[in-house]
Coordinates of C-alpha atoms in Angstrom, one line a residue:
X1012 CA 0.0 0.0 0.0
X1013 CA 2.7 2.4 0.8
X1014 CA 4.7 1.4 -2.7
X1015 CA 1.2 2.1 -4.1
X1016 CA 1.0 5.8 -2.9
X1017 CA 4.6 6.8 -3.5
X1018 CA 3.9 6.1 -7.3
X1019 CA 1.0 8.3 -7.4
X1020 CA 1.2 12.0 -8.7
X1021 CA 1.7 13.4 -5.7
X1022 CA 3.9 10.8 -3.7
X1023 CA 6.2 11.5 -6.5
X1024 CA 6.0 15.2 -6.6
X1025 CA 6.3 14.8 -2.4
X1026 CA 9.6 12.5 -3.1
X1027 CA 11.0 15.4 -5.2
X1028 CA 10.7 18.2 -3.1
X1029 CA 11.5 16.2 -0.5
X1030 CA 15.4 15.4 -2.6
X1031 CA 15.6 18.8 -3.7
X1032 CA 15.3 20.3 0.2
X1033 CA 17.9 17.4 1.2
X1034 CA 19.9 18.5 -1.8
X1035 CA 19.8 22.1 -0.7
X1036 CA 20.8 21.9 2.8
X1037 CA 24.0 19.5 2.0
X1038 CA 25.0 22.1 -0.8
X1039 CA 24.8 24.7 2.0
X1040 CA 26.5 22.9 4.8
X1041 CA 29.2 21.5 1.9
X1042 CA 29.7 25.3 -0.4
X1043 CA 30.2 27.1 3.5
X1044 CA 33.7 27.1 3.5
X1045 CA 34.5 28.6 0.4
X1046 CA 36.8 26.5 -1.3
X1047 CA 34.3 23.7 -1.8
X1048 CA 31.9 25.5 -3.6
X1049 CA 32.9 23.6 -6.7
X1050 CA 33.2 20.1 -5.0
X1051 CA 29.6 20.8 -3.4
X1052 CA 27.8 22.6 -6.6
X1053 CA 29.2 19.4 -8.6
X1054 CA 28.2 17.0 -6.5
X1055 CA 24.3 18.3 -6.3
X1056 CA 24.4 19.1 -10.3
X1057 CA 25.8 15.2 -10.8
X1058 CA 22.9 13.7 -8.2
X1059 CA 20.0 15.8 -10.1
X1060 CA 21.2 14.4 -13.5
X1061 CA 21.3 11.0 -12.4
X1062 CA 17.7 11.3 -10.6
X1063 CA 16.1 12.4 -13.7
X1064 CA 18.1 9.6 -15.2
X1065 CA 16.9 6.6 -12.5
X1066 CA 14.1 5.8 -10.2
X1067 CA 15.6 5.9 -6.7
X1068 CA 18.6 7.3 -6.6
X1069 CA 20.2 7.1 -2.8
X1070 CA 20.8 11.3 -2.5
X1071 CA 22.9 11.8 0.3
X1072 CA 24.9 8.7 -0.3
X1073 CA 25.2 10.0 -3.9
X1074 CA 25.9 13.4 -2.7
X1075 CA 28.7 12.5 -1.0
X1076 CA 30.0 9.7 -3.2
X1077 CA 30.4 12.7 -5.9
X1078 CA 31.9 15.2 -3.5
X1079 CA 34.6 13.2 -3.3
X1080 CA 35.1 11.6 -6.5
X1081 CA 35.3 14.7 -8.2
X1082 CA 36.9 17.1 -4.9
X1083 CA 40.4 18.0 -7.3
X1084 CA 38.9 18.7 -10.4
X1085 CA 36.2 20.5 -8.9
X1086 CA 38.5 22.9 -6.5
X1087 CA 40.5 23.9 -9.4
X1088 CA 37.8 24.5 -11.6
X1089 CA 36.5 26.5 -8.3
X1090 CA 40.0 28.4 -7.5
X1091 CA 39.5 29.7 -11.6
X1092 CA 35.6 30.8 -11.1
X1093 CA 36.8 32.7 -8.1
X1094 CA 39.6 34.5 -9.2
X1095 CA 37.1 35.5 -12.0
X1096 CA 34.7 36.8 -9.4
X1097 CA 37.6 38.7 -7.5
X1098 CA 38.7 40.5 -11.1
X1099 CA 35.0 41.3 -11.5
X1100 CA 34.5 42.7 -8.1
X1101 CA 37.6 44.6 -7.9
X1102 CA 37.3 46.2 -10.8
X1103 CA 33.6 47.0 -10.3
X1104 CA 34.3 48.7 -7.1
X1105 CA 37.1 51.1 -9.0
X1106 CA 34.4 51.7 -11.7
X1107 CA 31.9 52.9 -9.1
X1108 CA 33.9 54.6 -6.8
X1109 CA 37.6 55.9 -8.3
X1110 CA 37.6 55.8 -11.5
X1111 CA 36.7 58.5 -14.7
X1112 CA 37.1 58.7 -18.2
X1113 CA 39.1 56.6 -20.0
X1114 CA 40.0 54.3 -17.1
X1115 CA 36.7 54.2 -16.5
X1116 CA 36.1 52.4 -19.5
X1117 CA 38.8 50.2 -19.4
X1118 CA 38.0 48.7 -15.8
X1119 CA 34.6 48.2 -17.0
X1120 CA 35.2 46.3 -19.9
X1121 CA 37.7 44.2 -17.5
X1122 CA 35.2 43.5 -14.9
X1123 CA 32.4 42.7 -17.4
X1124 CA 34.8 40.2 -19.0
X1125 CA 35.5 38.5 -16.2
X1126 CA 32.1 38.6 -14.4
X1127 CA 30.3 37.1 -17.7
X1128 CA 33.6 34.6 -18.0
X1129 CA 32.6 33.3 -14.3
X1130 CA 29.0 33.3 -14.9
X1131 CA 30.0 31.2 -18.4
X1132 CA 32.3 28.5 -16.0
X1133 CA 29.5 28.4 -13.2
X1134 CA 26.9 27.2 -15.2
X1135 CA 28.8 25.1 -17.9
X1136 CA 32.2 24.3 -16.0
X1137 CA 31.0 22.4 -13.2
X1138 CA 27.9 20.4 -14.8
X1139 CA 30.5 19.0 -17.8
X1140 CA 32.5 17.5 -14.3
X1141 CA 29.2 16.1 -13.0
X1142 CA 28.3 14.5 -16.6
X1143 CA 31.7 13.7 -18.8
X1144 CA 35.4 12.4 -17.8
X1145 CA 37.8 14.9 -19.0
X1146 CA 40.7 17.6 -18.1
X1147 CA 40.1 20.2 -16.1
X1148 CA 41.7 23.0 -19.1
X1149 CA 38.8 21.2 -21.5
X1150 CA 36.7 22.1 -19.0
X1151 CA 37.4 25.4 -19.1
X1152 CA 37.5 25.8 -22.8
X1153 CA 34.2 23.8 -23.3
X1154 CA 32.5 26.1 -21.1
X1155 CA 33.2 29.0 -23.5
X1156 CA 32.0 26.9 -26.5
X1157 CA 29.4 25.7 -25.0
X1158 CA 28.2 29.2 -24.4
X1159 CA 28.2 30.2 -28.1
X1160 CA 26.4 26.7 -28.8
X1161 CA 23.7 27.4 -26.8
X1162 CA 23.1 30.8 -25.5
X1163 CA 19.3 30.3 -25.1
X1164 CA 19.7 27.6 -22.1
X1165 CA 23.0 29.8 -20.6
X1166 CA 20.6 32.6 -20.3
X1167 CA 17.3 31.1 -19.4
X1168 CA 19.7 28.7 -16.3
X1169 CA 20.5 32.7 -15.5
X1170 CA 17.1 33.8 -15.6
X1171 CA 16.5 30.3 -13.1
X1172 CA 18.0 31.6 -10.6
X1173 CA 17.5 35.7 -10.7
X1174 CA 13.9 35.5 -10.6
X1175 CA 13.6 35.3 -6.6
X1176 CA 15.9 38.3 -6.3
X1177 CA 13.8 40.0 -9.2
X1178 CA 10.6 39.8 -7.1
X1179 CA 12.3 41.0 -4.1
X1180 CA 12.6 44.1 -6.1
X1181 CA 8.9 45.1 -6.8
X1182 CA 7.2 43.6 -3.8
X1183 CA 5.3 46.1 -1.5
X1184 CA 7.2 44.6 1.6
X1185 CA 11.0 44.0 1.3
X1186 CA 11.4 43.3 4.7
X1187 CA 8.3 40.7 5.0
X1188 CA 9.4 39.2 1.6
X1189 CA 13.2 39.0 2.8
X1190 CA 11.6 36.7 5.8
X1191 CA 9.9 34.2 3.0
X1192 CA 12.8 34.9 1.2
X1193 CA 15.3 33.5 3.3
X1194 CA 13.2 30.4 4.2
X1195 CA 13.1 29.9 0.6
X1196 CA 16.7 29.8 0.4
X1197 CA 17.4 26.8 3.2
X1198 CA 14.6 24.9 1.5
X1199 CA 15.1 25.3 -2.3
X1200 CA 16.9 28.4 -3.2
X1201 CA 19.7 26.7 -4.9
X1202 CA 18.7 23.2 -5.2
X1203 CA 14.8 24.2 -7.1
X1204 CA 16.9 26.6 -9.8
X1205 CA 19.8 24.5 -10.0
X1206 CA 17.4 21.5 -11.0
X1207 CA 15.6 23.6 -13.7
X1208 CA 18.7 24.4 -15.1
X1209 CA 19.8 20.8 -15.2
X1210 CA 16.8 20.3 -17.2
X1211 CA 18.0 22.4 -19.9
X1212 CA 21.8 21.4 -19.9
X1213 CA 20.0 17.7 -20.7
X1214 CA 18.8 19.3 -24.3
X1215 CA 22.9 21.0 -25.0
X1216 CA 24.8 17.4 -23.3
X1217 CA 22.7 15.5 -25.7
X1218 CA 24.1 16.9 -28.7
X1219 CA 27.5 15.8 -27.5
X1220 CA 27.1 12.0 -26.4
X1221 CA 25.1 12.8 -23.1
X1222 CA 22.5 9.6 -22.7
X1223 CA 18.8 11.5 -21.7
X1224 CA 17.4 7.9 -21.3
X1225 CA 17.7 5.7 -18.2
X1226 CA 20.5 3.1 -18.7
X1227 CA 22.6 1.6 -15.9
X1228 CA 22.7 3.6 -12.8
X1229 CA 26.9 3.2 -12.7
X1230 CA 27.1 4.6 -16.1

């Protein structure tokens, strides 16, 4: 009887909210200090592929298992997407404070550069480590390709994950929003965005050897 309501409509819709809250408290606890941000957003990316992949899928035991399997790779691909942040905050702050004319325009250009060159690793670098075997510099220069392959599901992954912040702008309340806003966070603010953006990283993987259907689980 219970196998019998767990494959209904809602038992399943209640089992995936219920791996997507799991998923987005270990990302939290696991992205914390910094410099696992890469092995952490890896990890949930690699579980959310493989649970659209296969019925049952063990998430914290996967979690985990990919943390560490993939730890190296992803702290270097995580040491690059933070020195691209730095760039981009550094320079921002000398657009926006210190700088005029034609510096102005030349710390700009450098911090929108590297700001859009992070954004481009974030959303491409660390899902190819969660999906497909391969060196950390192809990685990196997939990412960019990748990018110019598919701009549509770059942007709408973006979109994903700026829409919470958007409505925080135009509600009557900030302050009673920021209180839903920040529950929303600990239950799905990553994990519920992260997952529609895996769903459209399935359509730009396929084209290059990524299997969409369900084959063996250790594949």
């Amino acid at each position: 009887m219970a196998q019998y309501r767990e494959n209904t409509p809602f038992g399943i819709i209640m089992r995936a909210l219920g791996d997507l809250i799991t998923l987005n408290l270990l990302w939290i606890l696991c992205a914390a200090p910094i410099v696992t941000f890469g092995a952490s957003s890896t990890a949930m990316v690699s579980v959310m592929f493989k649970r659209r992949r296969y019925h049952g899928v063990p998430v914290i035991k996967e979690f985990f298992r990919e943390f560490f399997k993939n730890f190296a790779k992803a702290t270097i691909l995580n040491l690059v997407f933070l020195i691209l942040g730095a760039i981009a905050v550094v320079d921002y702050i000398f657009v926006f404070t210190r700088t005029s004319g034609a510096v102005y325009y030349l710390y700009l250009g450098v911090a929108s550069i590297a700001a859009l060159s992070a954004l481009i690793l974030l959303t491409f670098g660390f899902s190819q480590l969660a999906v497909f075997e391969n060196k950390v510099k192809n990685y990196i220069k997939n990412s960019f390709i990748l990018a110019l392959v598919a701009p549509v599901q770059m942007v709408l992954s973006w979109i994903f994950f700026i829409i919470p912040w958007g409505i925080l702008l135009i509600v009557k309340n900030p302050m009673d929003y920021l209180a839903y806003f920040g529950a929303f966070y600990l239950i799905w603010g990553i994990s519920g965005p992260a997952y529609l953006s895996v769903m459209q990283l399935e359509k730009v993987f396929a084209r290059f050897g990524y299997e969409r259907e369900p084959g063996s689980p250790d594949e």
